[in-house]
C-alpha cells in the first residue's frame, strides 16, 4: 500500500510490501464492485460516481449489453493482430465513423489517449515535412508520453522527464484571438482539447475554434482535436467538433470509447487519411478483437438508449440545480462540467465523498470541481448532488 493510500484509507496492513509504484494519490474509498452509477465499497458503502474513473465509464458499471458483448468476444477469439483481418474490427471502425457524423475517412485504433496523440502528431509531421513546431494551449493536458507530454502545459517543470522534447513547442493562452498570429508557416500542427478536461472543464467555444481553423488553413498547419476526454458523446454530441461545427484534420478519442476496456482511436479526415502509407503506423494490441467488441457495444448502447439526448438533458439539469452552496457558476459542456466554487474545490470534493458519499473530481483550476459522470446518470441522482452541495453552504 502506498503512503498516500495508507493515509487516505487509514489502514496500512500491507505497508511492508507495496508492489505498486507510489505515483497516485488515492481516494479514501475501496471499491469492490459497481452497479449503474453506483460504486459499492468493501464496507458496503454506496457511493454515487460522478467522476467515472477519469471519464472512462461511459455506460457506468455492469451494463448488460456491453458485458455480454465483451464476454462473448473473450470466448470466441481473444486476440489476433492487425495482420489478420477481423470482422469485429471493421464493424467497430464503421460504427465509430457512422456515430461521428463527420467525414472521417480512416480510423487507426491504438490503446491509450497519449498513444493516439503520438500517432496524430506523426501524421501531422508527415503532412508537413520540414516543419518542426507544434502549437498547444496553456492549461492543456495531452498525456504522459514524449510527444503528448511535450504539449502538456506545466509538464516540463513537474514530470516530463525526457532531456528534450521531440519538436519545438509553443503554448498560447486559451481563447486568446490575438495570439493565433503566432501560428505560422513553421507550425506543423496545432493540438487543442476543444473543451479542456484537466484544465478545468474549460470550453474554448465556437468562435475561437472557428478562428483557429481559419488560421490553420492560412498557414497550412494541421488541426488536431484531442477529444480523449471531451469527445465520444461526453459533450452531448458525438464529438466537440459536432458541437461547435468546426472540422479538424484529425480527432483523437479514448477514455469513454471502450467503457473501460483500454482502447483509443485516431480519426482521420480526408487529407490525413490520404497521407497514410503502408507500415507508417503500427501497434500490437491496438484494434484487438476484445477492444473492438467493447467499442462496438459502447457505440450501440449510446445509440440504442439515446444517451446523447440523456447527456444533454441531464447536464442542463445539473447547470440549473447545482449552482448552490459553495458553487457560483459552471463551465464546460455536457458531462464534462466544471462547477466553479468560491472555496477550494479539493475541500468540496473531500466533503462530498466523506460526508455525502458522492465521488467528484478536481482539476488544474483550484476552484473548479469537475464532473465526468457516466452517460446514464439521471435527474434523481443529480438531486442528491444538489442537496449535498446546499448543505455544504
Ligand atoms: C484530453 C486528454 N488527452 C490525453 C490524455 C491521455 O490519455 P491516456 O491517459 O489514456 O494516455 C488525457 C488523460 O487524462 C486527456 O484528458
Coordinates of C-alpha atoms and ligand atoms in Angstrom, one line a residue:
X1 CA 0.0 0.0 0.0
X2 CA 1.4 3.4 -0.9
X3 CA 1.9 6.0 1.7
X4 CA -0.8 8.1 0.0
X5 CA -3.1 5.1 0.0
X6 CA -2.4 4.2 3.6
X7 CA -3.0 7.8 4.7
X8 CA -6.2 8.0 2.6
X9 CA -7.7 4.7 3.7
X10 CA -6.5 5.0 7.3
X11 CA -5.0 1.5 7.4
X12 CA -1.6 0.2 6.4
X13 CA -1.9 -3.6 6.7
X14 CA 0.2 -4.1 3.5
X15 CA 2.6 -1.3 4.2
X16 CA 5.6 -3.7 4.4
X17 CA 5.2 -4.7 0.8
X18 CA 3.5 -2.4 -1.7
X19 CA 4.1 -3.7 -5.2
X20 CA 2.6 -0.6 -6.9
X21 CA 4.7 2.4 -7.9
X22 CA 3.8 5.2 -5.5
X23 CA 2.7 7.7 -8.1
X24 CA -1.0 8.1 -7.5
X25 CA -2.7 9.8 -4.5
X26 CA -5.6 7.6 -3.6
X27 CA -9.2 8.4 -2.6
X28 CA -10.3 7.2 0.8
X29 CA -12.5 4.5 -0.9
X30 CA -12.0 0.8 -1.6
X31 CA -14.3 -0.3 -4.4
X32 CA -15.4 -3.9 -4.7
X33 CA -17.9 -3.5 -7.5
X34 CA -20.2 -1.2 -9.4
X35 CA -23.8 -1.1 -10.4
X36 CA -25.1 1.6 -12.8
X37 CA -23.8 4.9 -11.5
X38 CA -23.0 3.5 -8.0
X39 CA -19.8 2.1 -6.6
X40 CA -20.1 -0.4 -3.7
X41 CA -17.3 -0.3 -1.2
X42 CA -15.7 -3.0 0.9
X43 CA -17.7 -1.7 3.9
X44 CA -21.0 -1.9 1.9
X45 CA -21.0 1.9 1.4
X46 CA -22.7 3.0 -1.8
X47 CA -21.0 5.9 -3.5
X48 CA -22.6 7.9 -6.3
X49 CA -19.9 8.1 -9.0
X50 CA -19.9 11.5 -10.8
X51 CA -16.3 11.0 -11.9
X52 CA -16.4 7.7 -13.9
X53 CA -12.8 6.7 -13.4
X54 CA -11.3 9.8 -15.1
X55 CA -14.2 10.0 -17.7
X56 CA -14.0 6.3 -18.8
X57 CA -17.1 4.6 -17.5
X58 CA -19.5 5.9 -20.2
X59 CA -22.1 3.2 -19.6
X60 CA -21.5 3.1 -15.8
X61 CA -20.9 -0.3 -14.2
X62 CA -22.3 -3.7 -15.2
X63 CA -24.0 -2.6 -18.3
X64 CA -25.7 -5.8 -19.6
X65 CA -25.3 -5.4 -23.3
X66 CA -21.6 -4.2 -23.1
X67 CA -20.8 -7.0 -20.6
X68 CA -22.4 -9.6 -22.8
X69 CA -20.6 -8.4 -26.0
X70 CA -17.2 -8.4 -24.2
X71 CA -17.8 -11.8 -22.6
X72 CA -18.8 -13.3 -25.9
X73 CA -15.7 -11.9 -27.6
X74 CA -13.5 -13.3 -24.9
X75 CA -15.0 -16.7 -25.6
X76 CA -14.9 -16.6 -29.5
X77 CA -11.5 -15.0 -30.1
X78 CA -9.4 -13.2 -27.5
X79 CA -6.7 -11.9 -29.8
X80 CA -5.3 -11.7 -33.3
X81 CA -3.1 -8.9 -34.6
X82 CA -3.8 -6.4 -37.3
X83 CA -2.1 -8.7 -39.8
X84 CA -5.2 -10.9 -39.6
X85 CA -8.4 -9.3 -41.0
X86 CA -11.3 -9.4 -38.4
X87 CA -14.9 -8.7 -38.9
X88 CA -15.3 -7.2 -35.5
X89 CA -12.5 -4.7 -36.2
X90 CA -14.2 -3.5 -39.4
X91 CA -17.5 -3.3 -37.7
X92 CA -16.1 -1.2 -34.8
X93 CA -14.4 1.2 -37.3
X94 CA -17.6 1.6 -39.4
X95 CA -19.8 2.1 -36.3
X96 CA -17.4 4.7 -35.0
X97 CA -17.4 6.6 -38.3
X98 CA -21.2 6.4 -38.6
X99 CA -21.5 7.5 -34.9
X100 CA -19.2 10.5 -35.5
X101 CA -21.4 12.1 -38.2
X102 CA -18.2 13.6 -39.5
X103 CA -16.4 13.0 -42.9
X104 CA -13.9 10.6 -41.2
X105 CA -12.1 8.6 -43.9
X106 CA -9.9 6.3 -41.9
X107 CA -9.6 5.0 -38.3
X108 CA -6.4 3.8 -36.6
X109 CA -7.0 2.0 -33.4
X110 CA -4.4 2.1 -30.6
X111 CA -4.5 1.7 -26.8
X112 CA -4.5 5.0 -24.9
X113 CA -5.1 8.7 -25.3
X114 CA -1.4 9.6 -25.3
X115 CA -0.7 6.9 -28.0
X116 CA -3.5 8.3 -30.2
X117 CA -2.0 11.7 -29.8
X118 CA 1.5 10.5 -30.7
X119 CA 0.2 9.0 -33.9
X120 CA -1.7 12.1 -34.7
X121 CA 1.5 14.1 -34.4
X122 CA 3.4 11.7 -36.5
X123 CA 0.8 12.1 -39.3
X124 CA 0.9 15.9 -38.9
X125 CA 4.7 15.9 -39.5
X126 CA 4.1 13.5 -42.4
X127 CA 1.7 16.1 -43.9
X128 CA 4.1 19.0 -43.2
X129 CA 7.6 17.7 -43.8
X130 CA 10.3 20.1 -42.8
X131 CA 8.2 21.9 -40.2
X132 CA 9.4 21.4 -36.6
X133 CA 7.0 23.3 -34.3
X134 CA 3.7 22.3 -32.7
X135 CA 1.3 24.8 -31.0
X136 CA -0.7 23.8 -28.0
X137 CA -2.7 25.8 -25.4
X138 CA -1.9 26.8 -21.8
X139 CA -3.6 24.6 -19.2
X140 CA -3.7 21.7 -21.7
X141 CA -3.3 18.0 -20.9
X142 CA -2.4 15.6 -23.7
X143 CA -0.8 12.6 -22.0
X144 CA 2.5 11.4 -20.5
X145 CA 4.5 10.2 -23.5
X146 CA 7.3 12.1 -25.1
X147 CA 5.2 13.9 -27.8
X148 CA 1.9 14.3 -25.8
X149 CA 3.8 15.3 -22.6
X150 CA 5.7 17.9 -24.6
X151 CA 2.4 19.5 -25.4
X152 CA 1.1 19.3 -21.8
X153 CA 1.1 22.6 -20.0
X154 CA 3.4 22.6 -17.0
X155 CA 4.7 19.1 -17.6
X156 CA 8.3 20.3 -18.3
X157 CA 8.5 21.7 -14.7
X158 CA 6.6 18.9 -13.0
X159 CA 7.1 15.5 -14.5
X160 CA 8.2 15.5 -18.2
X161 CA 11.4 13.6 -17.5
X162 CA 12.9 13.5 -21.0
X163 CA 16.0 15.5 -21.7
X164 CA 14.4 17.4 -24.6
X165 CA 11.1 17.5 -26.5
X166 CA 10.9 15.8 -29.9
X167 CA 9.8 19.1 -31.6
X168 CA 9.6 22.8 -30.7
X169 CA 6.5 23.7 -28.7
X170 CA 4.7 27.0 -28.4
X171 CA 1.9 27.4 -25.8
X172 CA -0.8 30.1 -26.5
X173 CA -3.2 31.5 -23.9
X174 CA -6.6 29.9 -24.3
X175 CA -9.4 31.7 -26.1
X176 CA -6.9 34.4 -27.0
X177 CA -7.6 35.5 -30.5
X178 CA -4.6 37.8 -30.9
X179 CA -2.1 35.1 -30.2
X180 CA -3.4 33.0 -33.1
X181 CA -0.9 35.1 -35.2
X182 CA 1.8 33.0 -33.6
X183 CA 0.7 30.1 -35.7
X184 CA 2.8 30.4 -38.8
X185 CA 4.3 28.5 -41.8
X186 CA 6.7 26.9 -39.3
X187 CA 3.8 25.3 -37.4
X188 CA 3.3 21.6 -38.3
X189 CA 0.3 21.1 -36.1
X190 CA -2.0 22.8 -33.6
X191 CA -3.3 20.4 -30.9
X192 CA -6.2 21.5 -28.7
X193 CA -8.8 20.0 -26.5
X194 CA -12.0 21.8 -27.6
X195 CA -13.2 21.5 -24.0
X196 CA -10.2 21.2 -21.8
X197 CA -10.5 18.5 -19.2
X198 CA -7.7 18.7 -16.7
X199 CA -7.6 22.4 -17.4
X200 CA -11.0 22.7 -15.6
X201 CA -13.8 21.7 -18.0
X202 CA -13.0 24.9 -19.9
X203 CA -14.8 25.2 -23.2
X204 CA -12.9 27.1 -26.0
X205 CA -16.1 28.0 -27.7
X206 CA -17.3 28.0 -31.3
X207 CA -15.9 31.4 -32.3
X208 CA -12.4 30.7 -31.1
X209 CA -12.3 27.2 -32.7
X210 CA -13.5 28.7 -36.0
X211 CA -10.8 31.3 -35.8
X212 CA -8.3 28.6 -35.1
X213 CA -9.5 26.6 -38.1
X214 CA -9.1 29.6 -40.3
X215 CA -5.6 30.3 -39.1
X216 CA -4.6 26.7 -39.7
X217 CA -5.9 27.0 -43.2
X218 CA -4.0 30.2 -43.8
X219 CA -0.7 28.7 -42.6
X220 CA -1.1 25.0 -43.6
X221 CA -0.9 23.8 -40.0
X222 CA -2.7 20.6 -39.3
X223 CA -5.5 21.0 -36.8
X224 CA -5.8 18.1 -34.3
X225 CA -8.7 18.0 -31.8
X226 CA -7.7 16.0 -28.7
X227 CA -11.2 14.7 -27.8
X228 CA -9.8 12.0 -25.5
X229 CA -11.8 13.4 -22.6
X230 CA -14.5 15.7 -24.1
X231 CA -15.4 13.5 -27.1
X232 CA -17.3 10.3 -27.9
X233 CA -20.6 11.6 -26.6
X234 CA -19.5 13.3 -23.4
X235 CA -20.3 16.8 -24.6
X236 CA -23.8 15.6 -25.6
X237 CA -22.8 15.3 -29.3
X238 CA -20.7 12.6 -30.9
X239 CA -17.7 14.9 -30.7
X240 CA -17.0 18.6 -29.8
X241 CA -16.3 19.0 -33.5
X242 CA -20.0 18.4 -34.0
X243 CA -21.0 20.6 -31.0
X244 CA -19.0 23.6 -32.3
X245 CA -19.4 23.0 -36.0
X246 CA -15.6 23.0 -36.6
X247 CA -13.9 20.2 -38.6
X248 CA -10.3 19.4 -37.6
X249 CA -8.0 17.3 -39.7
X250 CA -7.8 14.6 -37.1
X251 CA -9.5 13.7 -33.8
X252 CA -8.2 11.6 -31.1
X253 CA -10.6 9.6 -28.9
X254 CA -10.1 7.3 -25.9
X255 CA -11.4 7.1 -22.3
X256 CA -15.2 6.5 -22.8
X257 CA -14.6 4.8 -26.2
X258 CA -14.3 1.3 -24.7
X259 CA -16.2 1.9 -21.5
X260 CA -13.2 0.7 -19.5
X261 CA -11.6 -1.8 -21.9
X262 CA -8.3 0.1 -22.8
X263 CA -8.5 1.4 -26.4
X264 CA -8.2 4.6 -28.4
X265 CA -8.7 5.8 -31.9
X266 CA -7.2 8.3 -34.3
X267 CA -9.9 9.5 -36.7
X268 CA -8.5 11.0 -39.9
X269 CA -10.4 13.3 -42.3
X270 CA -9.5 13.2 -46.0
X271 CA -6.1 14.9 -46.1
X272 CA -4.6 12.9 -43.2
X273 CA -6.2 9.6 -44.4
X274 CA -4.7 10.1 -47.9
X275 CA -1.2 10.5 -46.4
X276 CA -1.1 7.2 -44.5
X277 CA 1.4 4.8 -46.1
X278 CA 1.8 1.1 -45.6
X279 CA 3.8 0.4 -42.4
X280 CA 3.9 4.1 -41.4
X281 CA 1.9 3.4 -38.2
X282 CA 1.8 0.3 -36.1
X283 CA 0.6 -1.4 -32.9
X284 CA 0.4 -4.9 -31.4
X285 CA -2.6 -4.6 -29.1
X286 CA -4.5 -1.8 -30.8
X287 CA -7.6 -2.9 -32.7
X288 CA -7.6 -6.3 -30.8
X289 CA -10.9 -8.1 -31.0
X290 CA -11.9 -7.5 -27.4
X291 CA -11.2 -3.8 -27.7
X292 CA -13.2 -3.7 -30.9
X293 CA -16.1 -5.6 -29.3
X294 CA -16.1 -3.1 -26.4
X295 CA -16.1 -0.2 -28.8
X296 CA -18.9 -1.6 -30.9
X297 CA -21.0 -2.4 -27.8
X298 CA -20.4 1.1 -26.4
X299 CA -21.5 2.8 -29.6
X300 CA -24.5 0.5 -29.8
X301 CA -25.6 1.3 -26.2
X302 CA -25.2 5.0 -26.7
X303 CA -27.4 4.9 -29.8
X304 CA -30.0 2.3 -28.6
X305 CA -30.5 4.1 -25.3
X306 CA -30.4 7.6 -26.8
X307 CA -27.7 8.5 -24.3
X308 CA -26.6 11.7 -26.2
X309 CA -30.0 13.2 -25.5
X310 CA -29.7 12.0 -21.9
X311 CA -26.4 13.8 -21.6
X312 CA -27.8 17.0 -23.0
X313 CA -30.9 16.9 -20.8
X314 CA -29.3 15.8 -17.5
X315 CA -26.3 18.2 -17.9
X316 CA -28.7 21.1 -18.4
X317 CA -30.4 19.9 -15.2
X318 CA -27.1 19.9 -13.4
X319 CA -26.5 23.5 -14.5
X320 CA -30.0 24.5 -13.4
X321 CA -30.0 22.8 -9.9
X322 CA -26.4 22.6 -8.7
X323 CA -25.4 26.3 -8.6
X324 CA -26.0 26.2 -4.9
X325 CA -23.9 26.3 -1.6
X326 CA -20.3 26.9 -2.5
X327 CA -20.9 26.7 -6.3
X328 CA -21.2 30.1 -8.0
X329 CA -21.2 29.1 -11.7
X330 CA -20.4 26.4 -14.3
X331 CA -18.4 25.9 -17.4
X332 CA -17.7 23.1 -19.9
X333 CA -20.3 21.2 -21.9
X334 CA -22.4 18.1 -21.4
X335 CA -21.0 15.6 -18.9
X336 CA -17.6 17.5 -18.8
X337 CA -18.9 20.0 -16.4
X338 CA -16.9 22.3 -14.2
X339 CA -18.6 23.7 -11.1
X340 CA -17.0 27.0 -10.2
X341 CA -16.6 27.2 -6.4
X342 CA -16.0 30.1 -4.1
X343 CA -13.9 27.8 -1.8
X344 CA -11.2 25.3 -2.9
X345 CA -12.6 22.5 -5.0
X346 CA -10.4 20.0 -3.2
X347 CA -12.2 20.7 0.1
X348 CA -15.6 20.4 -1.5
X349 CA -14.6 17.2 -3.2
X350 CA -13.4 15.7 0.1
X351 CA -16.6 16.8 1.9
X352 CA -18.8 15.3 -0.8
X353 CA -17.1 12.0 -0.6
X354 CA -16.7 11.6 3.1
X355 CA -19.9 13.2 4.3
X356 CA -22.3 12.6 1.4
X357 CA -20.9 9.5 -0.5
X358 CA -20.6 11.4 -3.8
X359 CA -17.4 11.0 -5.8
X360 CA -16.4 14.0 -7.9
X361 CA -13.1 15.3 -9.4
X362 CA -10.9 18.3 -9.1
X363 CA -8.9 19.9 -11.9
X364 CA -5.9 22.1 -12.7
X365 CA -8.0 25.0 -11.7
X366 CA -8.2 25.0 -7.8
X367 CA -11.7 26.5 -7.9
X368 CA -13.3 24.1 -10.3
X369 CA -14.9 20.9 -9.3
X370 CA -15.0 18.5 -12.3
X371 CA -17.9 16.2 -13.0
X372 CA -17.4 13.4 -15.5
X373 CA -20.4 11.1 -14.8
X374 CA -21.5 8.0 -16.8
X375 CA -23.8 9.0 -19.6
X376 CA -26.7 7.0 -17.9
X377 CA -26.9 9.5 -15.0
X378 CA -30.5 10.6 -14.3
X379 CA -32.1 13.6 -12.6
X380 CA -32.8 12.0 -9.2
X381 CA -29.1 11.3 -8.8
X382 CA -28.3 15.0 -9.6
X383 CA -30.8 15.9 -6.9
X384 CA -28.5 14.1 -4.4
X385 CA -25.6 16.3 -5.5
X386 CA -27.6 19.5 -5.4
X387 CA -28.9 18.7 -1.8
X388 CA -25.3 17.8 -0.7
X389 CA -23.9 21.0 -2.1
X390 CA -26.6 23.1 -0.5
X391 CA -25.7 21.5 2.9
X392 CA -22.0 22.4 2.4
X393 CA -23.1 26.0 2.4
Ligands
LIG1 C1 -7.5 15.4 -23.1 C2 -6.6 14.3 -22.8 N1 -5.7 13.8 -23.7 C3 -5.0 12.8 -23.5 C4 -5.0 12.1 -22.3 C5 -4.1 10.9 -22.0 O1 -4.8 9.8 -22.1 P1 -4.2 8.4 -21.5 O2 -4.1 8.5 -20.1 O3 -5.2 7.4 -21.9 O4 -2.9 8.2 -22.2 C6 -5.9 12.5 -21.3 C7 -5.9 11.9 -20.0 O5 -6.5 12.3 -19.0 C8 -6.7 13.6 -21.5 O6 -7.6 14.1 -20.6

